Short mmCIF file of C-alpha atoms in Angstrom, two decimals:
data_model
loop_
_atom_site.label_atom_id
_atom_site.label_comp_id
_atom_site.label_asym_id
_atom_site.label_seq_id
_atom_site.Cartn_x
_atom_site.Cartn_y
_atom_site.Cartn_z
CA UNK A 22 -20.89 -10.13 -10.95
CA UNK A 23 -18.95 -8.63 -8.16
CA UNK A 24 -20.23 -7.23 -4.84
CA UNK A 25 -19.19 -5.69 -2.12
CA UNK A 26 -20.10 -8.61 1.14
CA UNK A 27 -21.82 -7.58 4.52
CA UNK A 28 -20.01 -10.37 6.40
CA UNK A 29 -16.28 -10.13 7.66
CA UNK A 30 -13.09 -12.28 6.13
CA UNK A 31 -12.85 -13.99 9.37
CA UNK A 32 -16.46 -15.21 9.34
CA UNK A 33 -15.71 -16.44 5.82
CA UNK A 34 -12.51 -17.54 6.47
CA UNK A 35 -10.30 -15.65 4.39
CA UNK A 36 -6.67 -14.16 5.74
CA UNK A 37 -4.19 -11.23 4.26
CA UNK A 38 -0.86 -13.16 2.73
CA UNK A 39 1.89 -12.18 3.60
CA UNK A 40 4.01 -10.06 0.74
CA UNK A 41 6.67 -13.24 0.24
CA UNK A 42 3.61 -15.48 -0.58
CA UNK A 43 3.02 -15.29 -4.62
CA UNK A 44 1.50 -13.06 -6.58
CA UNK A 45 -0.66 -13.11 -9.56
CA UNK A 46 0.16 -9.37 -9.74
CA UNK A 47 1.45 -5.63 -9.11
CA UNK A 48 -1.19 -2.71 -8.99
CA UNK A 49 0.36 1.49 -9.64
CA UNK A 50 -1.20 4.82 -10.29
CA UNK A 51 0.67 7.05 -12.20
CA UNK A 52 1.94 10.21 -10.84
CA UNK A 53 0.76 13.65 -11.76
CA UNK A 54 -0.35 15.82 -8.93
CA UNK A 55 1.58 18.90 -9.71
CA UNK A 56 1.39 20.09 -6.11
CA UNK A 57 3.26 16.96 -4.90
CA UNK A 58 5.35 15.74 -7.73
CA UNK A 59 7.46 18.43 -9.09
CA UNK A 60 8.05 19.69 -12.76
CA UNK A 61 4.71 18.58 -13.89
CA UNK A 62 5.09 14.67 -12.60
CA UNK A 63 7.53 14.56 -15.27
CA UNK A 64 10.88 13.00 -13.16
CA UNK A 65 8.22 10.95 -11.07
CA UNK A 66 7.04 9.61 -13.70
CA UNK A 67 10.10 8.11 -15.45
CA UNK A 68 11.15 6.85 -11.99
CA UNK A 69 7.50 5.21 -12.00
CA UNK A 70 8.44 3.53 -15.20
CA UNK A 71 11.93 2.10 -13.84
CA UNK A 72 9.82 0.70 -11.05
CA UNK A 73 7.40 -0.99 -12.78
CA UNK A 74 9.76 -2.22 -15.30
CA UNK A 75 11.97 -3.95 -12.45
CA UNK A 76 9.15 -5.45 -10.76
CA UNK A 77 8.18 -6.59 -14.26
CA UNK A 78 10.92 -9.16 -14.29
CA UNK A 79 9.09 -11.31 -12.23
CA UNK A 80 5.38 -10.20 -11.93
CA UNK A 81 3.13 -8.70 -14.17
CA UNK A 82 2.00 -5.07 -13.57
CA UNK A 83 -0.81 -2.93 -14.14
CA UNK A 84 -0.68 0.79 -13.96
CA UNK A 85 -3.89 2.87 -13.49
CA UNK A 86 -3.68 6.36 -15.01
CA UNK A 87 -6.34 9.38 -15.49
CA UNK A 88 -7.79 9.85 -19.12
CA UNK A 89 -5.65 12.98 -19.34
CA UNK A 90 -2.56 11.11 -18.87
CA UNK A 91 -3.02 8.00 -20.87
CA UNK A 92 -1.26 8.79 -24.20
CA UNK A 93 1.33 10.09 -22.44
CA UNK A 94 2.00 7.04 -19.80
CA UNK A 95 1.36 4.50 -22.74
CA UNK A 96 4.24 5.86 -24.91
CA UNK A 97 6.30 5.81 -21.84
CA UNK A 98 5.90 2.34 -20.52
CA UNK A 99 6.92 -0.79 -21.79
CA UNK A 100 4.33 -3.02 -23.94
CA UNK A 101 4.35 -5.48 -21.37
CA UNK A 102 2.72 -3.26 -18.37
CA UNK A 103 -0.69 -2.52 -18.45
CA UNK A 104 -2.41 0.57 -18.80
CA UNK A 105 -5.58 1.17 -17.23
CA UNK A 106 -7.71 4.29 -17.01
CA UNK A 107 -8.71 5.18 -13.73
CA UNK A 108 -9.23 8.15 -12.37
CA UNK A 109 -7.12 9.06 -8.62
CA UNK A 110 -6.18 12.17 -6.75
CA UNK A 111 -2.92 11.02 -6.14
CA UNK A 112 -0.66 7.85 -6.80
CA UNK A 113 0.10 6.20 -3.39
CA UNK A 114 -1.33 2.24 -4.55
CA UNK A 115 -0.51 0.59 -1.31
CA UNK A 116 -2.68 2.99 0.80
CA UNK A 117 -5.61 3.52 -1.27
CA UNK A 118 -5.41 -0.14 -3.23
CA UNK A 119 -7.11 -3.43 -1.68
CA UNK A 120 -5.67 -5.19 0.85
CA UNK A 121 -5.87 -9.32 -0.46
CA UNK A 122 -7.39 -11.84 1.80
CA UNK A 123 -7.26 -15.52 0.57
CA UNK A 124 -8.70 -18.98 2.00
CA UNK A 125 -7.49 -22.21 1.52
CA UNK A 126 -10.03 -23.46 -1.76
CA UNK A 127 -8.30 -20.91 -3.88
CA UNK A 128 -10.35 -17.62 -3.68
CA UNK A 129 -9.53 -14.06 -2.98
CA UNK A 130 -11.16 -10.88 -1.48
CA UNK A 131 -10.52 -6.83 -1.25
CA UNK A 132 -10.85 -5.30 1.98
CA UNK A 133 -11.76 -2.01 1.17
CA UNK A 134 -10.71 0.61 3.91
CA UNK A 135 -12.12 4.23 3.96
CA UNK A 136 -9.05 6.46 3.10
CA UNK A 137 -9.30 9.78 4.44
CA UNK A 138 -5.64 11.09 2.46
CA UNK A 139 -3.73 10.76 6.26
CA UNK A 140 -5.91 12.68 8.40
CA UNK A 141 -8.94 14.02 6.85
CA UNK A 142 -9.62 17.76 7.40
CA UNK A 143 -7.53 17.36 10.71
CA UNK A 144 -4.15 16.83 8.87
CA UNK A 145 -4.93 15.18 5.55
CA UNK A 146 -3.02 16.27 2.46
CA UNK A 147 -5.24 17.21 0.24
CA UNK A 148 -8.82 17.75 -0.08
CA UNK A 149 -10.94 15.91 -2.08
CA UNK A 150 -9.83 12.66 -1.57
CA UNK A 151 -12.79 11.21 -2.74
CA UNK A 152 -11.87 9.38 -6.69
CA UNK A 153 -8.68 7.45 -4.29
CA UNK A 154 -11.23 6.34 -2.05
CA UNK A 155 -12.82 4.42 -4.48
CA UNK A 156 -10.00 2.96 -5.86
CA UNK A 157 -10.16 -0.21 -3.77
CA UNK A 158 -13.53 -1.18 -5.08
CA UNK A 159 -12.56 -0.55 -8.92
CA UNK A 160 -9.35 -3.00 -8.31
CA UNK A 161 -11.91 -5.68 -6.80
CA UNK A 162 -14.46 -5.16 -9.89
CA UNK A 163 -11.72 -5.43 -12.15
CA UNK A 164 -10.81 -8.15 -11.38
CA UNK A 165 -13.51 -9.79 -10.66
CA UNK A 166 -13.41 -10.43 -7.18
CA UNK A 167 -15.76 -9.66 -4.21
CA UNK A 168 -15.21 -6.97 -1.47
CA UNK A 169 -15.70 -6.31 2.07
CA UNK A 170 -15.95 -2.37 3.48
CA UNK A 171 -14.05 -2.10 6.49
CA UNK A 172 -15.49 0.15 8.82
CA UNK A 173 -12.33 1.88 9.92
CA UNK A 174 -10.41 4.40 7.76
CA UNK A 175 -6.64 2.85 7.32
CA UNK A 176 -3.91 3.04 4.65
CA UNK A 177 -2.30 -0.31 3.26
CA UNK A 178 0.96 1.39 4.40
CA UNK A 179 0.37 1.63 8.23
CA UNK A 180 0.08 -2.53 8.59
CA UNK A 181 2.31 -5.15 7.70
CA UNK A 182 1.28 -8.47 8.09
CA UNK A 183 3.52 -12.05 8.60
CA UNK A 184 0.61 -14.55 6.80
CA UNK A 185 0.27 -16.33 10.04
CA UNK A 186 -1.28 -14.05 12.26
CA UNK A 187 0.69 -11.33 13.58
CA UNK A 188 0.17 -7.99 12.04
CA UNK A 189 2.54 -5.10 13.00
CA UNK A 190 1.94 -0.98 12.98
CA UNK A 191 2.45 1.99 14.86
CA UNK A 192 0.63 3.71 18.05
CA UNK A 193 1.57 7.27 15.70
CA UNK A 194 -0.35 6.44 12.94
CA UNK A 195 -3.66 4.03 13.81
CA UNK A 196 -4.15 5.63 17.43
CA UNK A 197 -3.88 8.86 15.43
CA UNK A 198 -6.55 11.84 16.26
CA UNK A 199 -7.04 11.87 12.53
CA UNK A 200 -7.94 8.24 11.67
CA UNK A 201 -10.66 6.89 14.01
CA UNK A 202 -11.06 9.24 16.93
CA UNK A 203 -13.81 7.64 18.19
CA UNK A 204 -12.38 4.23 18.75
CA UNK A 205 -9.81 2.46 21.36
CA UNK A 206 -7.06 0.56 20.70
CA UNK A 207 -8.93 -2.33 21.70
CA UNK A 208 -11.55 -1.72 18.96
CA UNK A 209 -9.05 -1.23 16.24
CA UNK A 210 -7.73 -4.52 17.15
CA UNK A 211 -10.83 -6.35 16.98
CA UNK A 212 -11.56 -4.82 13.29
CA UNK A 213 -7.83 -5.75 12.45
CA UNK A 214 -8.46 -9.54 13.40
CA UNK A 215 -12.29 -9.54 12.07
CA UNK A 216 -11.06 -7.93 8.43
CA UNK A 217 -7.65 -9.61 8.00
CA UNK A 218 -7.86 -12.83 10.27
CA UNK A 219 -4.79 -12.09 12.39
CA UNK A 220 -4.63 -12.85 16.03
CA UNK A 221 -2.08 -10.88 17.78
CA UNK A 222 -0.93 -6.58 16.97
CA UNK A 223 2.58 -5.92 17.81
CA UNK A 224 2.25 -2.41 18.11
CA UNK A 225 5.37 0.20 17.84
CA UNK A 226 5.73 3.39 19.66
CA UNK A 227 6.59 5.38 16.18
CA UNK A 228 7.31 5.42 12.59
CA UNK A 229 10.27 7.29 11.09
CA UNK A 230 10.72 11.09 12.01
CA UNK A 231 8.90 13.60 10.13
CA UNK A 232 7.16 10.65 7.74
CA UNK A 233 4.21 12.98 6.62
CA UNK A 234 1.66 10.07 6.77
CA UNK A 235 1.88 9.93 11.10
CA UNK A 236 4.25 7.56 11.12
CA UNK A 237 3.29 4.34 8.60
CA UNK A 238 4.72 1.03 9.63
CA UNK A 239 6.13 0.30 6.04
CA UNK A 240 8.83 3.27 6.21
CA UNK A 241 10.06 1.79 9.27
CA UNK A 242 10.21 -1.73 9.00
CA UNK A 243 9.71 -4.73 6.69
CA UNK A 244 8.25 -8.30 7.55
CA UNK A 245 11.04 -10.63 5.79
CA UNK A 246 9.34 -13.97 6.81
CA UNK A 247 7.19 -14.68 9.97
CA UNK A 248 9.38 -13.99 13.10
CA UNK A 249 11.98 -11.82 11.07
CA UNK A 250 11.80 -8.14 10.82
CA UNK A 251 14.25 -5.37 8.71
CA UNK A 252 14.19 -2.52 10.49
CA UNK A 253 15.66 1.09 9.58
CA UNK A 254 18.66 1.54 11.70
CA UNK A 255 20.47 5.30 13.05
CA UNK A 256 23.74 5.29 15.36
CA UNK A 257 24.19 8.92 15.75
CA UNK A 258 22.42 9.62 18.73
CA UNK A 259 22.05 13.08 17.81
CA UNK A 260 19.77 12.46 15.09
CA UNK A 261 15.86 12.29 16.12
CA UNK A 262 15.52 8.77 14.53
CA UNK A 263 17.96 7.56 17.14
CA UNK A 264 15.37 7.25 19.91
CA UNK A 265 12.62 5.93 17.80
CA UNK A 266 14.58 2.99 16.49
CA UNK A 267 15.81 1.97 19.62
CA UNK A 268 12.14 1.96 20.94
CA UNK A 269 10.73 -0.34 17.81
CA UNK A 270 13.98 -2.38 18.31
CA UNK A 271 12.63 -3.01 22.67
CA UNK A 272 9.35 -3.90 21.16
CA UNK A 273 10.26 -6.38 18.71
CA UNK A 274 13.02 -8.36 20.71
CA UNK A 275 10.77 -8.10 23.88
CA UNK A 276 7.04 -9.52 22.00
CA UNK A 277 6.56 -12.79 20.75
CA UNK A 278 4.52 -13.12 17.28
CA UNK A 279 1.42 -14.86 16.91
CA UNK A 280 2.61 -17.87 17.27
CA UNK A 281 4.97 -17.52 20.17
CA UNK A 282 7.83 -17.00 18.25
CA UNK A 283 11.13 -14.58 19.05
CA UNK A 284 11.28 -11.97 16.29
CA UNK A 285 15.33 -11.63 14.65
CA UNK A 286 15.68 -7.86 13.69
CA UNK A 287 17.91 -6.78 11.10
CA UNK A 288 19.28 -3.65 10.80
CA UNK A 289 18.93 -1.79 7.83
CA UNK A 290 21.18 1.72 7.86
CA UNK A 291 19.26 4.78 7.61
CA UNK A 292 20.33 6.85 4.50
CA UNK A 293 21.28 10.67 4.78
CA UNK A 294 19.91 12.21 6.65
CA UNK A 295 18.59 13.71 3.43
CA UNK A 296 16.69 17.10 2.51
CA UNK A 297 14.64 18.66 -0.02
CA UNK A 298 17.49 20.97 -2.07
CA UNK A 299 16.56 24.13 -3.54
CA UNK A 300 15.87 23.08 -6.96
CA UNK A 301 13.52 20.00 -5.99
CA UNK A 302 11.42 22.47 -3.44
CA UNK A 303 11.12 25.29 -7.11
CA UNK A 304 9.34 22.99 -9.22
CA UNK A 305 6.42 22.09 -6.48
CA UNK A 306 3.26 24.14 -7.45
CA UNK A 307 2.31 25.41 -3.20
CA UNK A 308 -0.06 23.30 -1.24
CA UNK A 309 -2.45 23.73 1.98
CA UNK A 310 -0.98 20.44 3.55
CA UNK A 311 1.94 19.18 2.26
CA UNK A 312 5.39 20.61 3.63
CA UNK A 313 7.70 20.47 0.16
CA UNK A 314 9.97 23.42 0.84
CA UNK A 315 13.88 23.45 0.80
CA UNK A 316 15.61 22.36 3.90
CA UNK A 317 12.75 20.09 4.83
CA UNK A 318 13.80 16.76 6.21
CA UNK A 319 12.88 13.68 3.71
CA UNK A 320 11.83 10.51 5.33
CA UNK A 321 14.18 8.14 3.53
CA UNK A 322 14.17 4.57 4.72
CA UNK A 323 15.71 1.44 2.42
CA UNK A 324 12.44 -0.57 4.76
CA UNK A 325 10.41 0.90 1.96
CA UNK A 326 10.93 -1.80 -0.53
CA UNK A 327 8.70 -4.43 -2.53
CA UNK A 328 8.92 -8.47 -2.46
CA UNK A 329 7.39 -9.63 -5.25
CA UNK A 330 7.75 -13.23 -6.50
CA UNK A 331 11.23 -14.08 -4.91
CA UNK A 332 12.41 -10.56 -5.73
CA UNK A 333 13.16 -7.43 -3.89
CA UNK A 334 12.71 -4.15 -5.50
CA UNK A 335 14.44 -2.07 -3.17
CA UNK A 336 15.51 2.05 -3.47
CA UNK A 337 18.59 3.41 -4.20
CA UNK A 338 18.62 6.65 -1.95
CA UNK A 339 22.66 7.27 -0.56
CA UNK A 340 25.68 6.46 -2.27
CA UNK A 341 27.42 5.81 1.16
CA UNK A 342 24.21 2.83 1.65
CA UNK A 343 23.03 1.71 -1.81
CA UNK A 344 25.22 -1.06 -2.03
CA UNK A 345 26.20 -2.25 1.59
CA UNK A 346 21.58 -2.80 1.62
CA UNK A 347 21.85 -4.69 -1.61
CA UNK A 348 24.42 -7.14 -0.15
CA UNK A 349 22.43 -7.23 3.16
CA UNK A 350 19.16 -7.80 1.33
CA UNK A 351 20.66 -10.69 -0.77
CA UNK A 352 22.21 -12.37 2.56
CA UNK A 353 18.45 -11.91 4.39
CA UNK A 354 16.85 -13.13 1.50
CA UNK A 355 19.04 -15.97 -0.02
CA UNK A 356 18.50 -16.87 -3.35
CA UNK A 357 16.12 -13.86 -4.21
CA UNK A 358 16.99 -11.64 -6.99
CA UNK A 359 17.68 -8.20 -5.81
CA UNK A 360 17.13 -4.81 -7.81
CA UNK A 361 17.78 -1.42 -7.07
CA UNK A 362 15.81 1.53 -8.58
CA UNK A 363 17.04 4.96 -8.55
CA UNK A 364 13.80 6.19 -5.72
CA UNK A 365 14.38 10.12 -4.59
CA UNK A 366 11.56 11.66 -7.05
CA UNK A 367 9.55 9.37 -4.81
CA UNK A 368 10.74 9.86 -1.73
CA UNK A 369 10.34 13.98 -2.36
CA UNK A 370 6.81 13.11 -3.09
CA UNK A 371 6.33 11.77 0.19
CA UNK A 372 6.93 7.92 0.74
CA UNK A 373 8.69 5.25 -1.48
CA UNK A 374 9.15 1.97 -3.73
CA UNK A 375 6.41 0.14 -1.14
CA UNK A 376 3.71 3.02 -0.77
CA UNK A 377 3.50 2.99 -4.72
CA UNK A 378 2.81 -0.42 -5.21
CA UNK A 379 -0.34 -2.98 -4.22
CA UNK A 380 0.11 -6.87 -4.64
CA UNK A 381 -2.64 -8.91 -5.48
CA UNK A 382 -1.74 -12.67 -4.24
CA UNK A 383 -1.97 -15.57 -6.49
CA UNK A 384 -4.63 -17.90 -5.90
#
């Protein structure tokens, strides 16, 4: 029997892995919010299935999907995902999943955030958001293991974490007016360290421009191993992502990590810039809060990609990019196996290859 715990993951001394530790498995939610996705769901969804099937290779997957959708997702997927009925407003696993804590005899724990769909009624968007709030505790009971109820609302997308106590994220999205208003940075912190057993926040200034979440960490940078970072990269200083790089780049080669190491940046090229075209904005159904018109500015980043099991599942965005991030990838990660999936149905959804996937570490 499962239940959610009043003490803390610290107290019981439990910590979040980091993503290059193992993992028993990958957690998705299938996409069919017509106001988001366009054309029904329909090109998200077979870019869902070439995602799943890549990670696949090297870690099992399950895919949560609404009753309505089941037939349909089953005949899509291959045999060897599974297919689990849930019910979600929207498909964004890493931010409305559990975040894993282990300890060292072999257990594991959800932390289960309050998600508030980026901003709540300030700038959240969509309304309810109430069946992806839950989502956290239905992974834990699922599976089988307990839960803890932070009491901060957060998405799994605005923290990275190195497995030995550094965690990083952005001043834009956790100091936002529409997460927790009512607390400092100093407060956040402590919750951080009581819920996920990390000792030091690196925090930078912003995420990537016009990222509709307020800026999440994941679209900006990766954590390859503790005391290396991959972070998305601009040289044309007329482009408004110049400035923010630079700024996360000062942070990260100016802090020390947890542990009182020098962090070694990589530089991962931005792709485009790249835009919503006129066809991809005609086949949106119209929405109070999210912007999906032509001309709008997409928030590509190749940071946005998965480790799972000694493989990287990485998007494919720009032609002029693709393959120059493979070959980096493969010389940051040495003997991984690297795999590119086609990713812009995600991206125009709002986020990529990372935000739609949740890893639950092996224990």
């Amino acid at each position: 029997m499962t239940k959610q715990l009043d003490t803390t993951p610290k107290q019981d001394g439990f910590r979040m892995p980091a993503e290059h530790e193992p993992q028993a498995g990958i957690w998705m939610a299938w996409p069919e919010r017509t106001d988001n996705w366009r054309y029904g769901g329909k090109p998200a969804q077979a870019t869902f299935v070439a995602v799943a099937t890549a990670i696949a290779k090297t870690t099992p997957v399950t895919m949560v999907v609404s009753a309505h959708q089941f037939e349909n997702a089953r005949t899509m997927l291959p045999s060897n995902i599974q297919l689990l009925e849930m019910s979600t407003d929207d498909s964004w696993m890493r931010d409305i999943g559990p975040s894993y804590v282990v300890n060292d005899n072999g257990e594991r724990r959800g932390v289960d955030w309050h998600f508030n769909a980026w901003g709540g009624l300030l700038d959240g968007l969509y309304f309810p958001w109430d069946k992806d709030d839950a989502v956290a505790r239905k992974v834990c009971e699922t599976l089988g293991d307990n839960s803890y109820r932070a009491p901060i609302v957060l998405e799994g997308g605005s923290i990275h974490v190195d497995g030995e106590g550094t965690l990083y994220t952005t001043e834009e999205c956790l100091l936002h007016p529409s997460r927790n208003p009512d607390l400092t940075r100093e407060q956040i912190e402590a919750v951080l360290k009581e819920h996920l057993a990390i000792e030091k926040v690196i925090w930078i200034p912003q995420g990537l421009f016009n990222d509709e979440t307020n800026g999440h960490v994941d679209n900006l940078i990766h954590v390859v191993r503790p005391g290396e970072i991959a972070l998305t990269w601009c040289d044309d200083e007329n482009d408004p992502q110049y400035p923010i790089s630079r700024k996360a780049l000062d942070v990260l080669e100016t802090e020390t990590d947890a542990k009182g190491r020098h962090i070694k940046v990589h530089k991962l090229p931005m792709p485009g810039p790249l835009f919503i075209t006129e066809d991809e904005a005609g086949g949106i159904d119209a929405s109070d809060g999210m912007e999906r018109v032509a001309g709008e500015r997409l928030a590509g980043s190749y940071a946005n990609y998965l480790i799972s099991n000694e493989h990287i599942i990485y998007p494919l965005l720009d032609k002029d990019h693709d393959d120059e991030v493979a070959d980096l990838l493969a010389t940051i990660y040495p003997g991984y196996q690297v795999s590119g999936v086609n990713a812009r149905e995600i991206l125009l959804g709002g986020g990529n290859i990372h935000c739609i996937t949740q890893q639950i570490p092996q224990v």
